Coordinates of C-alpha atoms in Angstrom, one line a residue:
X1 CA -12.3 40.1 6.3
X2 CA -8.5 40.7 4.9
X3 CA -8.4 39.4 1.8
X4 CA -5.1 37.8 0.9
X5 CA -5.0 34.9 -1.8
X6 CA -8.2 33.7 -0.8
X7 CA -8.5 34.4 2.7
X8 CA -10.6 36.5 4.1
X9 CA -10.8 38.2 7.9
X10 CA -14.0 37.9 9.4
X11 CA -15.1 41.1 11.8
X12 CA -14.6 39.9 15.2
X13 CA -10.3 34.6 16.7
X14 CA -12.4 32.1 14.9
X15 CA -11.1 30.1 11.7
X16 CA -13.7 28.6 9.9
X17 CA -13.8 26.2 7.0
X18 CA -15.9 23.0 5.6
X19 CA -13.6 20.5 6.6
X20 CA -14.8 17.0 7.7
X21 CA -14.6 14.8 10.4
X22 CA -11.4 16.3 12.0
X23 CA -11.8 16.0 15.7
X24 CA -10.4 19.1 16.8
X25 CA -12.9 21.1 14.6
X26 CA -16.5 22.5 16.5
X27 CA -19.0 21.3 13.8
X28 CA -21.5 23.7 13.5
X29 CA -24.3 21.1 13.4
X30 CA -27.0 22.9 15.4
X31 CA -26.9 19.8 18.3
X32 CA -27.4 21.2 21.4
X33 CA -24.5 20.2 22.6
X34 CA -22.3 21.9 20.5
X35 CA -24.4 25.2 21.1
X36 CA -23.6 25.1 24.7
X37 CA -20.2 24.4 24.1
X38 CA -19.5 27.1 22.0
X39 CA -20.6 29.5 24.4
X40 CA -19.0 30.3 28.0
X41 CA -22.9 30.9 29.4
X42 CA -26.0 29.1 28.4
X43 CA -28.4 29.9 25.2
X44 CA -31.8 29.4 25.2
X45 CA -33.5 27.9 22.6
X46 CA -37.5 28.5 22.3
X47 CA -40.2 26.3 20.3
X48 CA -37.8 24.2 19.2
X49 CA -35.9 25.9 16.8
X50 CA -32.3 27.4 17.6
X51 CA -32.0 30.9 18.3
X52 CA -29.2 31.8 19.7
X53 CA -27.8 34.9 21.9
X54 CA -25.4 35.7 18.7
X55 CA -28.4 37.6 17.5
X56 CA -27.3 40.4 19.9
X57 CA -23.7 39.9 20.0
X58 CA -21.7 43.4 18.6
X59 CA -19.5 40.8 17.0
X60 CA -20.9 39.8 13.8
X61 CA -18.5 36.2 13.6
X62 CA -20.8 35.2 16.4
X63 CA -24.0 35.9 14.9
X64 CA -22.6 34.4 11.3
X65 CA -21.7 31.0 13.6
X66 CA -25.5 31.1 15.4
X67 CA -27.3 31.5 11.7
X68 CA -25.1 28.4 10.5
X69 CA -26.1 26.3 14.0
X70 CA -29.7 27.7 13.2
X71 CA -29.8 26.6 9.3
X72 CA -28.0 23.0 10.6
X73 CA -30.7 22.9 13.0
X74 CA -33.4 23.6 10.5
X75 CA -31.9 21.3 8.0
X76 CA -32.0 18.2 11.0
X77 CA -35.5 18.6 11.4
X78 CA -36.0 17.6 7.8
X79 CA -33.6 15.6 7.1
X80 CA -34.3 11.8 8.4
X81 CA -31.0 9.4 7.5
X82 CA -32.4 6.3 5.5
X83 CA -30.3 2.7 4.4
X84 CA -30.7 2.5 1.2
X85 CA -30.7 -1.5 0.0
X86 CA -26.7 -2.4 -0.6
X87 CA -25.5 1.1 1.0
X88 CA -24.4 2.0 4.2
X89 CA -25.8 4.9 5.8
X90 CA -22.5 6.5 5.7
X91 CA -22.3 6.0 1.9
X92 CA -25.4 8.1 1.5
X93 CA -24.3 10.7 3.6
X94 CA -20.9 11.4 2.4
X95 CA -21.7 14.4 0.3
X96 CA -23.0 16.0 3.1
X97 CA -21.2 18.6 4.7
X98 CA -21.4 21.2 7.1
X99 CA -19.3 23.9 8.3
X100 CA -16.7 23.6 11.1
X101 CA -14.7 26.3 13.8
X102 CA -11.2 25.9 15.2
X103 CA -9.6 28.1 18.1
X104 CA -6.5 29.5 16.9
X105 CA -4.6 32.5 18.2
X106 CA -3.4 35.6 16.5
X107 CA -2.0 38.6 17.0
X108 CA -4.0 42.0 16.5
X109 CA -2.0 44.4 17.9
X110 CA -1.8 46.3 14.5
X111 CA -5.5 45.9 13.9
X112 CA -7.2 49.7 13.9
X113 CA -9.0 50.2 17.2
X114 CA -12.2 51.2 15.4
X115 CA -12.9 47.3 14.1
X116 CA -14.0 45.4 17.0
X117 CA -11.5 42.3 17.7
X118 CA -10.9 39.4 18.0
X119 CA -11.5 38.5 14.3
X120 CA -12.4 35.3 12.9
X121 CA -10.6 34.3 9.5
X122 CA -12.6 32.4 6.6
X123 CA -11.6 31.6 3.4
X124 CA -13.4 33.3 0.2
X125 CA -14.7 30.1 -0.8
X126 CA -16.2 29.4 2.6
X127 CA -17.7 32.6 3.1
X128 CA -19.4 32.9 -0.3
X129 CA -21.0 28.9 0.0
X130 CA -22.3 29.8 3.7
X131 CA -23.9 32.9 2.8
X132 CA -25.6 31.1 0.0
X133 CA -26.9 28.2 2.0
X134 CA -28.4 30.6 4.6
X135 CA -30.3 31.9 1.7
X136 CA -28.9 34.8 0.4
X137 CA -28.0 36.1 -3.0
X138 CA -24.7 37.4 -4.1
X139 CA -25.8 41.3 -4.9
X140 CA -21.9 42.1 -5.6
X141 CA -19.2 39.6 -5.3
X142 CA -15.8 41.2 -6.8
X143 CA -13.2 40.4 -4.1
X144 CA -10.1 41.5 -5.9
X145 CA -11.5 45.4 -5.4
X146 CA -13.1 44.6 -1.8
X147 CA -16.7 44.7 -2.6
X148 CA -18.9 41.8 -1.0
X149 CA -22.7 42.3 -1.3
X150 CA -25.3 39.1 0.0
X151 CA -29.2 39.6 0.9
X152 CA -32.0 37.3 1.7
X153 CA -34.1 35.6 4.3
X154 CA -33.6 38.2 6.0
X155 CA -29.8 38.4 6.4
X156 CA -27.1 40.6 5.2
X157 CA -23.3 40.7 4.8
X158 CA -21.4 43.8 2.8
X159 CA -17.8 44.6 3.4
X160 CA -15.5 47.3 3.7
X161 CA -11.8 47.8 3.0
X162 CA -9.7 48.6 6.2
X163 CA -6.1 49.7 5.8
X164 CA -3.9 47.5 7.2
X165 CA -6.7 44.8 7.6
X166 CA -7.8 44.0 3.8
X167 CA -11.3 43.5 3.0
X168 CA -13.6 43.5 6.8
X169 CA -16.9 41.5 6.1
X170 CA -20.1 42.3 8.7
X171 CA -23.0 40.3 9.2
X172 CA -26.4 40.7 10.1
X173 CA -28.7 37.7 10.7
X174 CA -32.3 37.9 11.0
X175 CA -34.7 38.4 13.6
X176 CA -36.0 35.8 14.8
X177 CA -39.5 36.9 15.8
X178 CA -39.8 38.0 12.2
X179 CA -38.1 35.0 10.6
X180 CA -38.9 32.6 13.1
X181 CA -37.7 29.6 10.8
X182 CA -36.9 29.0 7.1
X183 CA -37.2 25.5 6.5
X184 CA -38.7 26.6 2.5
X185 CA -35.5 28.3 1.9
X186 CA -32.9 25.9 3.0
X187 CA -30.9 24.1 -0.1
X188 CA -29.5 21.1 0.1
X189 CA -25.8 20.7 1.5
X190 CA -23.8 19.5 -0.4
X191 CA -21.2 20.4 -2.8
X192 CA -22.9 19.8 -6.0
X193 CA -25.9 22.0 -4.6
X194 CA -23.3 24.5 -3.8
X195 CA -21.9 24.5 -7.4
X196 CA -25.2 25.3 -8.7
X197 CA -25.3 28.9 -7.0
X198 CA -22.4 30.2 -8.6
X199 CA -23.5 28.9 -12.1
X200 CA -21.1 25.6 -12.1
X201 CA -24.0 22.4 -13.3
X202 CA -22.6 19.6 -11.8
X203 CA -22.2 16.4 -13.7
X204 CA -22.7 12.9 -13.2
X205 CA -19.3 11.0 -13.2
X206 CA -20.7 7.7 -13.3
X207 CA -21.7 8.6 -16.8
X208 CA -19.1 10.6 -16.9
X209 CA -20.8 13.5 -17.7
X210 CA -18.2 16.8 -16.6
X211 CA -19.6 19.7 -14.8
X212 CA -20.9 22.6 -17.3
X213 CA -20.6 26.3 -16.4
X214 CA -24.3 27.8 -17.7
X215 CA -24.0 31.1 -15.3
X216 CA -24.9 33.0 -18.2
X217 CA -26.5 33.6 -21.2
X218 CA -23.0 33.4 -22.8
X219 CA -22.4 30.2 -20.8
X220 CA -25.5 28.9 -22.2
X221 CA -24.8 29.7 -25.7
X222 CA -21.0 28.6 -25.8
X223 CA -21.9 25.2 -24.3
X224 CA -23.9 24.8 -26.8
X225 CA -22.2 26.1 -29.9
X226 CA -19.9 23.5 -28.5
X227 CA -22.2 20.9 -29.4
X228 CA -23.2 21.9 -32.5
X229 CA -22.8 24.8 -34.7
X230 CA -26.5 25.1 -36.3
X231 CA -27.8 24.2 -32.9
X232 CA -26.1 27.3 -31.2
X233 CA -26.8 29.3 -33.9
X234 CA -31.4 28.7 -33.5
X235 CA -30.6 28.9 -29.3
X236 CA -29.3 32.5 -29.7
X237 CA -32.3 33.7 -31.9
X238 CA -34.5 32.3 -29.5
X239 CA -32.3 33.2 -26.5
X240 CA -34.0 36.7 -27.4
X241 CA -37.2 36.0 -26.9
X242 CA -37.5 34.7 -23.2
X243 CA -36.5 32.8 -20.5
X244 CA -37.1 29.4 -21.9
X245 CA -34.8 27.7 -24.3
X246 CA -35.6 24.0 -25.5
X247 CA -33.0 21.3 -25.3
X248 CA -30.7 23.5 -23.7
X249 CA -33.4 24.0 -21.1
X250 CA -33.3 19.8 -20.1
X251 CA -29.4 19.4 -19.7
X252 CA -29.8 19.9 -15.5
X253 CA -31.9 16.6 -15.6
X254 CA -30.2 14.9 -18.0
X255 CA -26.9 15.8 -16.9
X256 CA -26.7 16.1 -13.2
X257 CA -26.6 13.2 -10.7
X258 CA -29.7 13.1 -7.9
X259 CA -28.2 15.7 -5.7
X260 CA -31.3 15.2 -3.4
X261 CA -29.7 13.3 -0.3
X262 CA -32.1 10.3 0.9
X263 CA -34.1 10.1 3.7
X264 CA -34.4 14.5 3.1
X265 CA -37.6 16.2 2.6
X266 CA -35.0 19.3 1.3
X267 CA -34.8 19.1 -2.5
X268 CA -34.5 23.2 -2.9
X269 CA -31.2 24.0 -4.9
X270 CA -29.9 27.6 -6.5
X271 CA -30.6 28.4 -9.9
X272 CA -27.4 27.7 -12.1
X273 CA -28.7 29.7 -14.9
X274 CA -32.0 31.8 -15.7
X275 CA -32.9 28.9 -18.5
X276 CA -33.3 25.9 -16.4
X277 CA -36.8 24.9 -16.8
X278 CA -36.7 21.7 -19.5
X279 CA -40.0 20.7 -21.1
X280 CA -40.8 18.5 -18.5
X281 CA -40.6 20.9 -15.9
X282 CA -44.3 22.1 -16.1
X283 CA -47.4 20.6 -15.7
X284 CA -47.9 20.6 -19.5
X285 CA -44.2 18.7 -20.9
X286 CA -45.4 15.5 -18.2
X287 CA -48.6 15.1 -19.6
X288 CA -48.4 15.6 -23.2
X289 CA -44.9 13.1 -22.6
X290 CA -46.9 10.5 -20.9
X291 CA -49.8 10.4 -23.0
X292 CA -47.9 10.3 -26.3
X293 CA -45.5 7.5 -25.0
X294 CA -49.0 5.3 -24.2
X295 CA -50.3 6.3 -27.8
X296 CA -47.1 5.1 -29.4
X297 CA -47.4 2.0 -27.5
X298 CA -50.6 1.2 -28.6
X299 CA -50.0 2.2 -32.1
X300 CA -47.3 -0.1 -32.6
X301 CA -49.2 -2.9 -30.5
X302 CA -52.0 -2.6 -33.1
X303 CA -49.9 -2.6 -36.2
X304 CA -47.9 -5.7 -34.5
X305 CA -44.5 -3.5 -34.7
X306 CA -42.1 -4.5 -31.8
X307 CA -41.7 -2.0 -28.5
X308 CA -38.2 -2.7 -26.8
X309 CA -38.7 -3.1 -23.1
X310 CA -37.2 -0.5 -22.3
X311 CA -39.8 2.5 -23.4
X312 CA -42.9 -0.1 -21.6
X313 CA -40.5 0.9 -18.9
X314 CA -40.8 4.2 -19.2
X315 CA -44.5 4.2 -19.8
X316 CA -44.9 1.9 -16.6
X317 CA -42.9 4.3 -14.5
X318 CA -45.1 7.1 -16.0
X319 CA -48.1 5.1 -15.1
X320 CA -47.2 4.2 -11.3
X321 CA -45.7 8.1 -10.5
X322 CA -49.3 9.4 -11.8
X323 CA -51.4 7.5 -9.2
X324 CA -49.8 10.3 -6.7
X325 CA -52.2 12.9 -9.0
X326 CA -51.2 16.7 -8.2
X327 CA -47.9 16.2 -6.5
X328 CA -46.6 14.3 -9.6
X329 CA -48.1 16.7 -12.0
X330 CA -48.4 20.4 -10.4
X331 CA -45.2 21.8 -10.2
X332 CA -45.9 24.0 -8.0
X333 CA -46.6 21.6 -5.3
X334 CA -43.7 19.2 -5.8
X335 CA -41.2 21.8 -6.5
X336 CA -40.4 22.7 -2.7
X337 CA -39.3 21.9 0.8
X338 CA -41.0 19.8 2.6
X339 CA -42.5 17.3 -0.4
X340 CA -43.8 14.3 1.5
X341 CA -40.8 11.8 2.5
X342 CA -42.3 8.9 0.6
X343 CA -42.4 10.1 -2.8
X344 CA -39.4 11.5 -2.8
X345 CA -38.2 8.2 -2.0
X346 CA -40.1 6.6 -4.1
X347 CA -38.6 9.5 -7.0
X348 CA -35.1 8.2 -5.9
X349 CA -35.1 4.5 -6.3
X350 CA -36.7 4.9 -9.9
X351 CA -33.7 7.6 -10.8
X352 CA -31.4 5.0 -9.6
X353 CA -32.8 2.1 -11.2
X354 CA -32.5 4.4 -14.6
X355 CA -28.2 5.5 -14.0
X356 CA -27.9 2.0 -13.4
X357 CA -29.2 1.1 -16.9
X358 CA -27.3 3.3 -18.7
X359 CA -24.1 2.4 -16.8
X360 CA -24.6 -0.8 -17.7
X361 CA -24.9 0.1 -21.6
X362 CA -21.5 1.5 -21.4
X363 CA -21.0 -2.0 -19.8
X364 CA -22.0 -4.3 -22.5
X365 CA -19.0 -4.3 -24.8
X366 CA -17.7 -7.5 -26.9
X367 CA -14.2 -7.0 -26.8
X368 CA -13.8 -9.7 -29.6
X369 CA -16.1 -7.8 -32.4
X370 CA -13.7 -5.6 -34.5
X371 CA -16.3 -2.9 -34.6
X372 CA -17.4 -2.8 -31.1
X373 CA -18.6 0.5 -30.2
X374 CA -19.0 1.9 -26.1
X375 CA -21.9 3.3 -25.5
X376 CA -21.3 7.5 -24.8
X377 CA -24.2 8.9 -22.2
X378 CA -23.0 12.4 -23.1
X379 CA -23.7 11.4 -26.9
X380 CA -27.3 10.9 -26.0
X381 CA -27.6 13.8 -23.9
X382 CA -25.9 15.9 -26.8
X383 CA -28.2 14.6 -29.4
X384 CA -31.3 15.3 -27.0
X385 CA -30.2 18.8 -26.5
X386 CA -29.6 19.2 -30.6
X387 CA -32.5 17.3 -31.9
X388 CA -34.7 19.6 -29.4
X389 CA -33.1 22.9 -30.2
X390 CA -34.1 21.9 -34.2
X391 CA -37.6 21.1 -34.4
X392 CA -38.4 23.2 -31.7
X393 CA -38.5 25.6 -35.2
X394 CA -40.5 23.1 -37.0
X395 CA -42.8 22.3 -34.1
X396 CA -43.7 26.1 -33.9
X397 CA -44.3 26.1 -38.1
X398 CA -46.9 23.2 -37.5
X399 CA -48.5 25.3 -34.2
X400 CA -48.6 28.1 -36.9
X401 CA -50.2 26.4 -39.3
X402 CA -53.3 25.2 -37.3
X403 CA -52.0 21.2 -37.9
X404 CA -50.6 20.4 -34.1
X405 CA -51.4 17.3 -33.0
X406 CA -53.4 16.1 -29.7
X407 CA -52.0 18.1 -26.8
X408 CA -54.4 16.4 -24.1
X409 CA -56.4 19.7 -22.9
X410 CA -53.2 20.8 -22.2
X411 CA -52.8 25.0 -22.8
X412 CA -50.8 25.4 -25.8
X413 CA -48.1 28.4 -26.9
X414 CA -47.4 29.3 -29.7

């Protein structure tokens, strides 16, 4: 694939791109119908799942365009559009997107007669999202000096650098009598998801929260130095001793929107950054949560000190998600594809019910007080991530010191 601004030629005329709903674009949507259509013969299709006679094609743009119909196809089978109450079904599907062909006709007289022609043209951007939604990882990605590098599930795309040409990508999809499907490693598609495997978190801008780059420990460590001084200052000592870092680690669930799309059993997205697990992302941070939420209840129930509605809420939502037992509290059960549909949409409707609350804090303003203040989401979420960083230092003193407090059976780390 040439690469010229960011263009890039694809071995073997095909233009592709992620543009929607234009009619004179081939959706790669993994319908049977658009298989066949694609094709000037037919294509079987065995047990169900799409494989497609690309596999053996010498040129490696068809086999690219069969493992997007087979990953669209995959994604279909566990992806079941809902209504959610006071949307359309349209509404909840317009971050979804998929990616779409064109005819369009060149000229390749100058094109050297050992790459094998047509070529299919692509931009960078929609090269380096498809690769990563079939489920491969970026080994080398430095475009500038022609050097493209993807693996995974089976599948593999490299370049080379051909005078005249630019920058030639191949690809090889798997086979599929050794991958027959891979419905566990499909991610969700959509933009946001996609943002997430090249290190971009993305916000949610109807708290407007902005999109952070974490790609990298530096990342991680200027975001926060940006939020406080002191605060950066602890991360980057503890930065140093693993792959955990509190309140840094909780800013993907506190500051990204529900990028799972409803009615989808597919809640798989790529890691924006090696410290994404928050302290409620284990077994362990739930429990010990829940249980000291219910003891402050009753504490201040039994002393006769008020509780605002809003943390019975909490403690109610706590309550109900435990009667589902392991796949609320094992991670390692709720934490991949195909989660049953009903909790998840059960998991939705409570994460919406919550976004609205806090949009309607910002909401409640009286325009007539002279010292009316707006409420700030992203002062919260920065004061979460601050306060956590801070006594994560005391909490560890206390651990130390033999004096922690009830942690519920729970294994506890020092």
């Amino acid at each position: 694939m040439p690469y010229t601004g960011n263009t890039i030629i694809y071995e073997s005329g095909k233009s592709m791109g992620s543009m929607w709903k234009i009619q004179e674009y081939n959706p790669l949507d993994g319908t049977p119908d658009m298989i066949q259509k694609m094709y000037a013969t037919p294509c079987h299709q065995p047990s169900g799942l799409n494989v497609f006679k690309g596999f053996n094609e010498m040129a490696s743009w068809v086999r690219f365009i069969d493992a997007l119909h087979s990953n669209a196809a995959e994604t279909r089978m566990l992806t079941k559009p809902t209504r959610r109450s006071g949307t359309k079904p349209e509404e909840d599907w317009k971050a979804y997107t998929i990616p779409m062909v064109t005819s369009q006709k060149h000229s390749w007289d100058f094109v050297p007669p050992d790459v094998i022609r047509p070529l299919a043209v692509a931009t960078l951007q929609d090269i380096a999202v498809f690769s990563r939604r079939l489920g491969m990882r970026w080994k080398t990605f430095k475009p500038s000096e022609g050097a493209l590098r993807a693996e995974g599930n089976g599948h593999t795309l490299h370049s080379t650098t051909v005078r005249s040409v630019g920058v030639v990508a191949q690809f090889t999809m798997r086979d599929p009598l050794t991958y027959p499907n891979s419905l566990g490693e499909l991610y969700i598609p959509t933009p946001r998801a996609d943002k997430m495997g090249f290190g971009i978190l993305p916000g949610d801008h109807s708290l407007f929260v902005p999109d952070h780059i974490i790609g990298t420990p530096a990342d991680c460590l200027a975001r926060t130095l940006e939020i406080d001084v002191q605060a950066g200052e602890t991360l980057e000592d503890m930065m140093h001793e693993g792959s955990w870092t509190p309140g840094f680690s909780d800013i993907i669930g506190i500051a990204a929107p529900m990028i799972r799309l409803p009615g989808s059993e597919i809640i798989r997205v790529p890691r924006p950054a090696v410290y994404e697990g928050g302290l409620t992302y284990q077994q362990e941070g739930i429990v010990v949560f829940h249980n000291r939420i219910r003891d402050l209840i009753d504490e201040r129930d039994r002393e006769g000190c008020p509780v605002s509605k809003q943390t019975r809420w909490v403690l109610q939502q706590l309550e109900e998600l435990s009667m589902y037992g392991e796949q609320w509290f094992n991670e390692k059960i709720c934490q991949g594809n195909r989660t049953p549909i009903g909790f998840l949409d059960d998991l939705h409707a409570r994460h919406d019910m919550t976004t609205k609350y806090f949009v309607s804090l910002r909401n409640r303003v009286d325009w007539e007080e002279s010292d009316y203040q707006i409420f700030r989401y992203t002062d919260l979420m920065y004061s979460h991530i601050t306060h956590a960083v801070d006594y994560f230092l005391v909490a560890r003193k206390i651990l130390d010191a033999g004096k922690g407090r009830n942690h519920y059976r729970q294994k506890v780390q020092a």
